[in-house]
């Protein structure tokens, strides 16, 4: 669910004119291909998850979800998301503000750096943090001396997730704020408003839907992130397992029904996210 | 409040957008900044408002140096070239904004704000539109909302960047008359930018003509129109005929013309250009004086009370434009293809070395 990476907000599709419409047969084939693909690779697996989850009956399903390790994993996942999303929103707004309202050298380099987590494999991202904060890492001895645990602990998971989700909000807001320009902000200043009030009353209302969209995607990714978190987590049950890690462990232990029960929970989260996302897209379109 | 703009310069990279600008504007004056596109008008206005920092020079409001004071403290009303209305706010909220964002101590009560906003909306004749959003307004209505919004904070200085840019000729004319009255009633010092010379000459107390980041001339509309100090200003303010000829001992020789130019009495055989406005060309049917030159009428078109003639000179084959009143035209009974004698009534000579256009 979280592998979806929007580089830019999609524009409403242009209405196709008659001259550009494909012949019927071609259109039919294209539709058929898309439907086959979607059912084979999206709908079917989704159904399979739920079928498998309820394989051993509803009691096993709820027991797997209510298992202390599962509950701990759910709690940790939500805590991480709760920390990540506000941090990302703040960073995203700050970065978009910087890029869209100021001119400075190295602006393009900054934008590229913001995109870096999209280009780097999450596993490598995780390894970077191990290299930095692990026992044999760069800052390891110092952290050990001061009794601070980052790797194989919650801070490591938060850091790794933060790295992976960094571009979401910023990437959403930069094109939006660049397109909007700063004329309204300037008008606000001439009317005697200070920077904070200008942000609150002028900028924020203009970007709120874009911001929410970025937040939703960031949230989805932070809940679903596996690779980076897997490297830094240490897989300590009840302590450093997030939902995806917990599912993997259950699966490796052949507890398929339990694994799919938790997976179904994540799928529901994903579907809710999609619905909210579509609502926001619809809302931004009608707002224009 | 008077405005003093003192040797302001501004560059964007290596491009000089403003070069050593000096303007003193008296309290209550309405000044037009006039110039072709890209001449630095908006940039100057933005510097006065504090939206852009000048590279050098200073700006004084009254006796106070405000060069380093932030926009929000300058208390200027700014009407932007493209309105810059808050698009997520209703007309009412747009106009109320400046009052609502005041710190609590100086903020008027909700009721006072409402009264003030409706008063302004009445002024710009938009009371009925208070609940609309900017996208639901026409260009002229948006412009008036922008004006009401700027006036709401009772600025001492009003800066208007092409306030009537996007409007049709009729509405433009109405609105600029209205702006003039408004300006007189509110006792504000105003600067408005335009690249429409007619608009500038029509409403402003004084006109500042800018070109490539420099001031070409400052003066009353009459002064700048009747006594342009450079070929550029001559060219920019209205139509003009060029007489390229030779200047020798106070006379400009051109084709069969010999025109007096007493201010150049010591010139010796210099290339020079005489500038004559179309309405300063006199037309006669008979050769009354020997300095008239014969020409053929090629086109006649009548616009309201003015008659425009296009003539071709017989001596140099050059084309000329002339304007005369309808009365005179009727008296002379001119026809296309007719031979007449033309003579400049008033002409201004410039030697091209000094100026380039
Ligand atoms: N932020 C900027 N960066 C670079 N160049 C700029 C910037 N702002 C203005 N310029 C340049 O400065 C010059 C003057 O611009 P300005 O907007 O003041 O012109 P203007 O007289 O208002 O023109 P117009 O009548 O078309 O509005 C132009 O050549 C413009 O390209
Ligand atoms: Mg401009």
XYZ file of C-alpha atoms and ligand atoms in Angstrom:
677
model
C 0.000 0.000 0.000
C 2.806 2.372 0.679
C 4.842 1.889 -2.427
C 2.879 4.564 -4.211
C 5.014 7.597 -4.886
C 3.448 10.751 -6.280
C 6.053 13.001 -7.827
C 3.524 15.682 -8.474
C -0.109 16.272 -7.912
C -1.988 14.809 -10.818
C -3.837 17.337 -12.893
C -7.448 16.734 -13.764
C -7.417 14.819 -17.041
C -8.064 16.904 -20.110
C -11.258 16.095 -21.823
C -10.372 14.069 -24.845
C -11.650 15.540 -28.052
C -13.113 13.412 -30.793
C -10.079 13.656 -32.994
C -7.845 12.171 -30.330
C -10.165 9.336 -29.342
C -8.781 5.948 -30.268
C -10.804 3.618 -32.463
C -13.246 1.476 -30.490
C -11.337 -1.760 -30.797
C -8.152 -0.227 -29.424
C -10.063 1.309 -26.576
C -11.722 -1.984 -25.760
C -8.373 -3.762 -25.679
C -6.801 -1.161 -23.461
C -9.686 -1.336 -21.020
C -9.538 -5.126 -21.001
C -5.819 -5.142 -20.294
C -6.185 -2.670 -17.432
C -9.054 -4.624 -15.874
C -7.223 -7.948 -16.115
C -4.133 -6.410 -14.584
C -6.021 -4.721 -11.781
C -7.986 -7.816 -10.829
C -4.968 -10.076 -11.062
C -2.576 -7.918 -9.094
C -4.778 -5.803 -6.839
C -8.284 -7.042 -6.257
C -7.488 -10.731 -6.099
C -4.670 -10.394 -3.564
C -6.838 -8.114 -1.459
C -9.589 -10.685 -1.400
C -7.029 -13.395 -0.700
C -5.853 -11.506 2.371
C -9.326 -11.436 3.858
C -10.104 -15.039 2.895
C -6.898 -16.235 4.466
C -7.436 -14.063 7.549
C -10.781 -15.684 8.284
C -9.501 -19.129 7.257
C -9.621 -20.532 10.778
C -12.755 -18.716 11.826
C -13.615 -15.411 13.350
C -12.340 -16.358 16.820
C -8.822 -16.987 15.612
C -9.007 -13.739 13.664
C -9.804 -11.633 16.707
C -7.476 -13.605 18.943
C -4.573 -12.871 16.565
C -5.369 -9.200 16.574
C -5.782 -9.082 20.336
C -2.545 -10.917 21.000
C -0.266 -8.708 23.174
C 2.512 -8.756 20.541
C 0.046 -7.710 17.840
C -1.371 -4.959 20.034
C 2.151 -3.744 20.828
C 2.971 -3.686 17.110
C -0.190 -1.743 16.314
C 0.529 0.711 19.110
C 4.120 1.250 18.025
C 3.066 1.755 14.409
C 0.531 4.378 15.396
C 2.992 6.135 17.729
C 5.563 6.307 14.963
C 2.967 7.709 12.552
C 1.891 10.223 15.189
C 5.466 11.477 15.525
C 6.325 11.341 11.825
C 3.314 13.092 10.351
C 3.561 16.414 12.254
C 7.351 16.520 11.811
C 6.948 15.926 8.109
C 4.220 18.517 7.782
C 6.418 21.123 9.459
C 9.456 20.190 7.400
C 7.409 20.084 4.200
C 5.890 23.517 4.747
C 9.264 25.004 5.687
C 11.023 23.512 2.675
C 8.245 24.473 0.255
C 8.182 27.989 1.693
C 11.931 28.319 1.308
C 11.954 27.006 -2.236
C 8.937 28.904 -3.513
C 9.317 32.318 -1.851
C 13.056 32.870 -1.847
C 15.739 32.929 -4.477
C 19.094 31.524 -3.456
C 22.017 29.636 -4.849
C 21.770 25.864 -4.725
C 17.982 25.817 -4.791
C 17.937 23.029 -7.350
C 20.402 21.046 -5.285
C 18.089 21.381 -2.304
C 15.137 20.083 -4.313
C 17.236 17.163 -5.474
C 18.270 16.364 -1.918
C 14.653 16.388 -0.815
C 14.013 13.787 -3.498
C 16.892 11.597 -2.349
C 14.806 9.202 -0.223
C 12.781 8.367 -3.331
C 15.936 7.309 -5.118
C 17.665 5.446 -2.279
C 16.527 1.943 -1.375
C 14.902 1.896 2.088
C 17.268 -0.879 3.154
C 20.230 1.350 2.449
C 18.530 4.156 4.349
C 18.249 1.818 7.332
C 21.874 0.748 7.004
C 23.009 4.379 6.977
C 21.455 4.841 10.396
C 23.061 1.645 11.669
C 26.391 2.941 10.396
C 25.816 6.220 12.180
C 24.295 5.126 15.473
C 25.016 1.381 15.771
C 27.363 0.000 18.436
C 30.236 -0.085 15.950
C 28.961 2.971 14.138
C 30.283 6.457 13.891
C 28.510 7.851 16.958
C 28.034 4.441 18.612
C 30.637 4.703 21.405
C 29.502 8.174 22.410
C 25.848 7.077 22.514
C 26.816 4.016 24.547
C 28.687 6.160 27.054
C 25.654 8.355 27.538
C 23.322 5.387 27.634
C 21.265 6.470 24.641
C 19.785 3.718 22.517
C 18.828 4.518 18.956
C 19.405 1.405 16.913
C 17.191 -1.557 17.865
C 14.954 0.908 19.652
C 12.066 3.240 18.910
C 14.191 6.328 18.072
C 15.880 4.357 15.292
C 12.520 3.346 13.848
C 11.326 6.945 13.952
C 14.516 8.191 12.278
C 14.401 5.582 9.531
C 10.723 6.224 8.837
C 11.325 9.965 8.860
C 14.056 9.561 6.251
C 11.885 7.444 4.003
C 8.831 9.719 4.220
C 10.718 13.016 4.070
C 9.758 14.051 0.503
C 6.009 13.432 0.728
C 4.671 16.723 2.052
C 7.451 18.896 0.594
C 7.047 17.341 -2.839
C 3.327 17.975 -2.719
C 3.622 21.603 -1.625
C 6.573 22.865 -3.674
C 4.829 22.853 -7.081
C 1.628 24.081 -5.494
C 3.229 27.044 -3.752
C 5.406 27.853 -6.741
C 2.322 28.009 -8.922
C 0.486 30.202 -6.449
C 3.281 32.768 -6.189
C 3.506 35.232 -3.322
C 1.284 38.074 -4.474
C -1.348 37.408 -1.840
C 1.271 37.246 0.896
C 2.669 40.570 -0.269
C -0.809 42.060 -0.210
C -1.158 40.804 3.344
C 2.087 42.509 4.383
C 1.021 45.816 2.869
C -2.196 45.546 4.882
C -0.144 45.428 8.067
C -0.194 41.695 8.855
C 2.954 40.120 10.310
C 4.564 36.956 8.992
C 2.719 34.596 11.314
C -0.734 36.016 10.637
C 0.015 36.036 6.929
C 0.905 32.366 7.091
C -2.134 31.507 9.172
C -4.771 33.487 7.271
C -3.394 33.593 3.736
C -0.892 30.838 3.013
C -2.350 27.971 5.022
C -5.880 28.180 3.583
C -4.403 28.197 0.088
C -2.350 25.044 0.640
C -4.513 23.135 3.093
C -5.786 20.507 0.672
C -2.366 19.922 -0.830
C -0.953 19.699 2.668
C -3.592 17.187 3.734
C -2.934 15.138 0.633
C 0.779 15.008 1.425
C 0.027 14.153 5.042
C -2.231 11.252 4.037
C 0.416 9.786 1.758
C 3.110 10.305 4.375
C 0.916 8.610 6.954
C 0.289 5.634 4.686
C 3.967 5.234 3.982
C 5.000 5.549 7.615
C 2.508 2.843 8.622
C 3.565 0.524 5.843
C 7.328 1.068 5.762
C 9.167 -2.241 5.966
C 12.698 -2.157 4.586
C 14.303 0.703 6.458
C 12.517 -0.123 9.694
C 13.429 -3.782 9.426
C 17.132 -2.932 9.390
C 17.102 -0.666 12.454
C 14.383 -2.338 14.517
C 16.043 -5.528 15.767
C 12.652 -7.309 15.676
C 12.185 -7.384 19.450
C 8.689 -8.687 20.011
C 6.386 -6.424 21.939
C 9.022 -3.673 21.859
C 10.359 -2.778 18.433
C 8.043 -4.569 16.058
C 5.819 -2.473 13.849
C 2.836 -3.992 12.070
C 4.645 -4.950 8.842
C 7.494 -6.537 10.853
C 5.032 -8.379 13.054
C 3.259 -9.753 9.985
C 6.559 -10.980 8.570
C 7.482 -12.768 11.777
C 4.097 -14.475 12.022
C 4.370 -15.508 8.427
C 7.853 -16.936 8.858
C 6.511 -18.948 11.790
C 3.778 -20.417 9.567
C 1.005 -18.668 11.526
C -0.687 -17.732 8.290
C -4.105 -16.870 9.660
C -2.643 -14.584 12.309
C -0.343 -12.962 9.763
C -3.205 -12.290 7.396
C -5.461 -11.070 10.191
C -2.998 -8.267 10.978
C -2.458 -7.772 7.257
C -6.188 -7.332 6.780
C -6.130 -4.615 9.415
C -3.433 -2.811 7.470
C -5.405 -3.254 4.277
C -8.408 -1.622 5.883
C -6.190 1.285 6.912
C -4.981 1.492 3.323
C -8.493 1.495 1.914
C -9.559 4.221 4.332
C -6.510 6.210 3.273
C -7.453 5.831 -0.368
C -10.987 6.973 0.242
C -9.795 10.036 2.171
C -7.234 10.730 -0.528
C -9.873 10.629 -3.236
C -12.149 12.846 -1.216
C -9.326 15.387 -0.926
C -8.590 15.216 -4.628
C -12.225 15.808 -5.384
C -12.278 18.672 -2.900
C -9.210 20.397 -4.386
C -10.739 20.128 -7.822
C -14.022 21.688 -6.783
C -12.154 24.407 -4.913
C -10.439 25.617 -8.061
C 2.382 62.630 3.640
C 5.132 63.674 1.251
C 7.378 61.080 -0.368
C 11.033 61.651 -1.149
C 12.744 59.120 -3.380
C 16.467 59.767 -3.311
C 18.992 58.258 -5.713
C 17.366 54.836 -5.688
C 19.091 52.161 -7.776
C 18.218 48.513 -8.187
C 19.812 45.720 -10.197
C 18.617 42.201 -10.871
C 21.883 40.375 -11.447
C 23.720 42.462 -14.009
C 20.522 44.077 -15.274
C 19.947 47.618 -14.038
C 16.213 47.894 -13.441
C 16.421 51.316 -11.765
C 19.204 53.826 -12.138
C 19.529 56.747 -9.733
C 15.884 57.713 -9.353
C 14.976 61.038 -7.686
C 11.389 62.097 -7.182
C 9.866 64.420 -4.585
C 6.132 64.104 -4.200
C 4.168 66.641 -2.201
C 1.450 65.747 0.259
C -1.843 65.112 -1.475
C -0.347 64.932 -4.934
C -1.449 62.379 -7.542
C 1.560 61.374 -9.588
C 1.565 59.095 -12.617
C 4.535 56.867 -13.408
C 4.506 56.472 -17.144
C 6.808 54.375 -19.276
C 7.016 51.483 -21.686
C 6.870 47.893 -20.499
C 9.961 46.905 -18.536
C 10.991 50.466 -17.710
C 11.003 49.740 -13.971
C 7.682 51.199 -12.859
C 6.530 48.213 -10.845
C 9.997 47.787 -9.366
C 10.001 51.386 -8.124
C 6.540 50.990 -6.620
C 7.582 47.777 -4.876
C 10.620 49.507 -3.425
C 8.448 52.315 -2.080
C 6.177 49.701 -0.468
C 9.140 47.784 0.941
C 8.382 44.633 -1.043
C 11.759 44.945 -2.723
C 14.979 46.315 -1.256
C 16.870 49.000 -3.158
C 20.593 48.503 -3.744
C 21.220 52.106 -2.769
C 19.413 55.319 -2.011
C 16.720 56.147 0.486
C 12.992 56.702 0.738
C 11.466 59.261 3.094
C 7.832 59.514 4.134
C 7.484 63.041 5.487
C 10.715 63.546 7.369
C 11.055 59.923 8.389
C 13.577 57.712 6.621
C 11.714 54.467 6.009
C 14.298 52.777 3.778
C 14.897 50.001 6.284
C 11.419 49.722 7.726
C 9.424 46.608 6.914
C 6.408 46.665 4.626
C 3.934 46.033 7.384
C 5.024 49.161 9.254
C 5.035 51.455 6.227
C 1.246 51.840 6.115
C 0.978 52.106 2.369
C -2.075 51.050 0.416
C -0.978 48.918 -2.518
C -3.199 47.976 -5.426
C -1.450 45.250 -7.360
C -1.143 44.945 -11.115
C -3.002 41.636 -10.971
C -5.275 42.478 -8.018
C -3.816 39.833 -5.641
C -7.153 39.423 -3.872
C -7.349 36.658 -1.265
C -9.144 34.093 -3.337
C -10.400 32.002 -0.446
C -12.046 34.983 1.229
C -15.294 36.733 0.394
C -15.296 40.345 -0.738
C -16.238 41.382 2.779
C -13.363 39.447 4.347
C -10.933 40.778 1.779
C -11.792 44.357 2.671
C -11.922 43.609 6.408
C -8.560 41.818 6.415
C -6.347 44.815 7.176
C -8.484 45.700 10.193
C -8.857 42.131 11.459
C -5.126 41.434 11.558
C -4.346 44.440 13.715
C -2.954 43.681 17.157
C -5.716 43.461 19.740
C -4.990 46.879 21.236
C -5.633 48.821 18.059
C -8.175 46.487 16.484
C -11.644 47.988 16.034
C -14.610 46.043 17.387
C -16.445 43.607 15.159
C -19.249 46.075 14.678
C -16.902 48.914 13.804
C -15.138 46.727 11.274
C -18.431 45.809 9.679
C -19.499 49.442 9.442
C -16.205 50.469 7.950
C -16.235 47.655 5.384
C -19.764 48.463 4.242
C -18.889 52.126 4.035
C -16.020 51.254 1.698
C -18.097 48.815 -0.313
C -20.657 51.575 -0.791
C -17.874 53.835 -1.944
C -16.786 51.376 -4.628
C -20.416 50.487 -5.365
C -20.116 46.842 -4.403
C -22.355 46.539 -1.321
C -24.436 43.902 -3.036
C -21.357 41.763 -3.626
C -20.094 41.456 -0.054
C -20.567 37.690 0.087
C -19.152 36.854 -3.311
C -15.724 35.363 -3.883
C -13.150 37.030 -6.139
C -13.597 34.429 -8.878
C -17.253 35.429 -9.110
C -16.419 39.052 -9.974
C -15.606 40.839 -13.204
C -12.186 42.425 -13.714
C -13.454 45.915 -12.909
C -15.197 44.702 -9.775
C -12.062 42.905 -8.580
C -10.121 46.073 -9.166
C -12.509 48.005 -6.988
C -12.370 45.396 -4.249
C -8.574 45.683 -4.325
C -8.921 49.433 -3.967
C -11.410 49.183 -1.097
C -9.133 46.686 0.642
C -6.184 49.060 0.348
C -8.226 52.007 1.613
C -9.602 50.104 4.605
C -6.396 50.582 6.589
C -6.507 54.350 5.950
C -3.099 54.598 4.328
C -1.303 57.900 4.028
C 0.231 56.753 0.762
C -1.594 54.925 -1.994
C 0.356 53.017 -4.628
C -1.543 51.744 -7.638
C 0.083 49.474 -10.199
C -1.800 49.784 -13.479
C -5.085 49.895 -11.637
C -7.139 49.933 -14.811
C -4.915 47.726 -16.899
C -7.350 44.983 -17.753
C -10.423 47.060 -18.362
C -12.173 48.307 -21.468
C -11.825 51.928 -22.544
C -15.169 53.149 -21.225
C -14.839 51.620 -17.750
C -11.247 52.809 -17.610
C -12.306 56.360 -18.168
C -15.074 56.197 -15.564
C -12.812 54.618 -13.003
C -9.980 57.065 -13.431
C -12.324 60.012 -12.966
C -13.626 58.284 -9.912
C -10.084 57.656 -8.650
C -9.322 61.348 -9.070
C -12.348 62.331 -6.945
C -11.527 59.678 -4.393
C -7.970 60.908 -4.167
C -9.157 64.476 -3.624
C -11.648 63.453 -0.933
C -9.275 61.242 1.032
C -6.264 63.562 0.932
C -3.900 60.709 0.189
C -0.601 61.006 -1.597
C -0.909 58.671 -4.556
C 1.406 57.230 -7.148
C -0.135 55.303 -9.961
C 1.600 53.367 -12.671
C 0.357 53.215 -16.194
C 1.670 52.760 -19.667
C -1.305 54.539 -21.141
C -0.166 58.113 -21.821
C -3.690 59.425 -22.165
C -4.582 58.101 -18.733
C -1.532 59.730 -17.168
C -2.144 63.081 -18.800
C -5.815 62.936 -17.903
C -5.787 62.506 -14.127
C -2.327 63.160 -12.725
C -1.063 66.347 -11.121
C 2.380 65.465 -12.337
C 3.734 62.860 -14.703
C 7.018 61.002 -14.304
C 8.193 59.507 -17.561
C 10.508 56.544 -17.202
C 12.590 54.675 -19.727
C 14.998 51.808 -19.140
C 15.194 52.411 -15.410
C 15.833 56.137 -15.658
C 13.619 59.177 -15.374
C 13.301 60.999 -18.682
C 11.180 63.901 -17.517
C 9.011 65.061 -14.633
C 6.385 67.703 -15.030
C 2.731 68.633 -15.216
C 0.786 66.925 -18.014
C 0.874 70.156 -19.998
C 4.612 70.616 -19.563
C 5.565 67.131 -20.614
C 3.203 67.116 -23.550
C 4.013 70.555 -24.896
C 7.674 70.699 -23.968
C 9.175 67.236 -24.089
C 12.848 67.379 -23.174
C 13.937 64.424 -25.271
C 13.054 62.592 -28.462
C 11.944 59.659 -26.322
C 9.327 61.692 -24.470
C 8.214 63.296 -27.724
C 7.766 59.890 -29.244
C 6.170 58.323 -26.224
C 3.529 60.982 -25.627
C 1.379 60.887 -28.704
C 2.126 60.775 -32.395
C 4.928 62.729 -33.925
C 6.346 63.533 -37.370
C 10.097 63.381 -37.852
C 11.947 65.806 -40.097
C 15.460 64.465 -40.579
C 17.613 67.250 -42.027
C 20.654 69.445 -41.736
C 21.044 72.105 -39.101
C 23.000 75.176 -40.123
C 23.211 78.556 -38.376
C 19.823 78.391 -36.710
C 17.951 76.871 -39.607
C 16.880 73.291 -40.241
C 17.100 72.404 -43.918
C 15.045 69.490 -45.023
C 13.770 68.902 -48.536
C 12.324 72.234 -49.566
C 11.831 73.257 -45.950
C 13.853 75.902 -44.209
C 12.640 76.069 -40.669
C 13.876 78.438 -37.986
C 15.578 76.828 -35.016
C 16.978 79.879 -33.234
C 18.295 77.928 -30.215
C 20.904 76.334 -32.512
C 22.208 79.544 -34.092
C 25.833 78.456 -33.791
C 25.323 74.969 -35.257
C 27.371 74.237 -38.341
C 26.135 71.666 -40.797
C 24.905 69.125 -38.303
C 22.490 66.280 -38.852
C 19.373 66.967 -36.817
C 15.799 65.822 -36.409
C 12.804 68.087 -36.041
C 9.811 66.765 -34.097
C 6.352 68.024 -34.952
C 3.050 66.865 -33.512
C 0.322 66.133 -36.086
C -1.841 68.959 -34.754
C 1.067 71.389 -35.147
C 1.080 70.977 -38.912
C -0.868 73.633 -40.732
C -2.581 72.892 -44.026
C -3.257 75.497 -46.683
C -4.801 75.207 -50.104
C -2.754 78.010 -51.648
C 0.905 78.718 -51.311
C 0.642 81.713 -48.986
C 4.148 81.711 -47.593
C 7.288 80.562 -49.267
C 8.245 78.095 -46.498
C 5.282 75.830 -47.162
C 5.883 72.543 -48.948
C 3.511 70.864 -51.331
C 1.999 67.490 -50.485
C -0.786 65.216 -51.658
C -3.543 63.981 -49.354
C -3.447 60.193 -49.352
C -6.007 59.338 -46.678
C -8.606 61.113 -44.627
C -10.254 59.607 -41.620
C -12.560 61.320 -39.237
C -12.689 60.280 -35.579
C -15.301 62.289 -33.730
C -14.340 65.969 -33.824
C -10.795 65.326 -35.074
C -9.782 64.734 -38.666
C -6.616 62.741 -39.352
C -4.816 63.289 -42.632
C -2.116 61.201 -44.175
C -0.038 63.209 -46.632
C 2.793 62.486 -49.018
C 5.311 65.250 -49.594
C 6.192 66.012 -53.195
C 9.804 67.009 -52.486
C 11.051 64.077 -50.391
C 8.299 61.495 -50.981
C 7.986 61.161 -47.192
C 4.696 60.586 -45.427
C 3.302 62.997 -42.850
C 0.489 62.836 -40.367
C -1.630 65.873 -39.633
C -4.628 66.534 -37.436
C -7.153 69.313 -37.682
C -10.513 70.164 -36.253
C -13.634 69.236 -38.117
C -14.567 72.922 -38.527
C -11.306 73.715 -40.235
C -11.602 70.612 -42.352
C -15.065 71.614 -43.501
C -13.889 75.152 -44.255
C -11.005 73.905 -46.368
C -13.135 71.293 -48.128
C -10.258 68.855 -48.437
C -10.438 65.737 -50.589
C -8.280 62.670 -51.045
C -5.724 63.124 -53.816
C -5.779 66.895 -53.496
C -2.586 68.957 -53.507
C -2.058 71.163 -50.453
C 0.728 73.121 -48.764
C 1.945 72.062 -45.344
C 4.027 73.882 -42.771
C 5.041 73.036 -39.205
C 3.606 75.585 -36.787
C 5.750 74.447 -33.932
C 8.774 72.213 -34.024
C 11.443 70.995 -31.689
C 14.916 70.133 -32.967
C 17.170 67.488 -31.396
C 20.663 66.601 -32.528
C 20.865 62.792 -32.626
C 24.365 62.588 -31.076
C 22.868 63.553 -27.750
C 20.006 61.165 -27.869
C 19.190 57.798 -29.219
C 15.804 56.270 -29.471
N 12.491 39.655 -9.633
C 13.091 40.005 -10.780
N 14.173 39.330 -11.215
C 14.786 39.684 -12.363
N 14.414 40.700 -13.145
C 13.363 41.421 -12.770
C 12.624 41.116 -11.573
N 11.621 41.995 -11.452
C 11.709 42.818 -12.522
N 12.754 42.483 -13.314
C 13.166 43.179 -14.551
O 13.250 44.553 -14.287
C 12.724 45.298 -15.365
C 11.655 46.239 -14.875
O 10.554 45.478 -14.458
P 9.204 46.155 -13.967
O 8.296 45.054 -13.539
O 9.519 47.191 -12.957
O 8.664 46.819 -15.304
P 7.350 47.671 -15.535
O 7.799 49.029 -15.909
O 6.440 47.551 -14.367
O 6.741 46.949 -16.803
P 5.200 46.629 -17.167
O 4.639 47.899 -17.719
O 5.306 45.577 -18.213
O 4.524 46.166 -15.934
C 12.220 44.293 -16.385
O 13.163 44.211 -17.422
C 12.140 43.001 -15.629
O 12.458 41.917 -16.481
Mg 4.574 46.545 -14.043
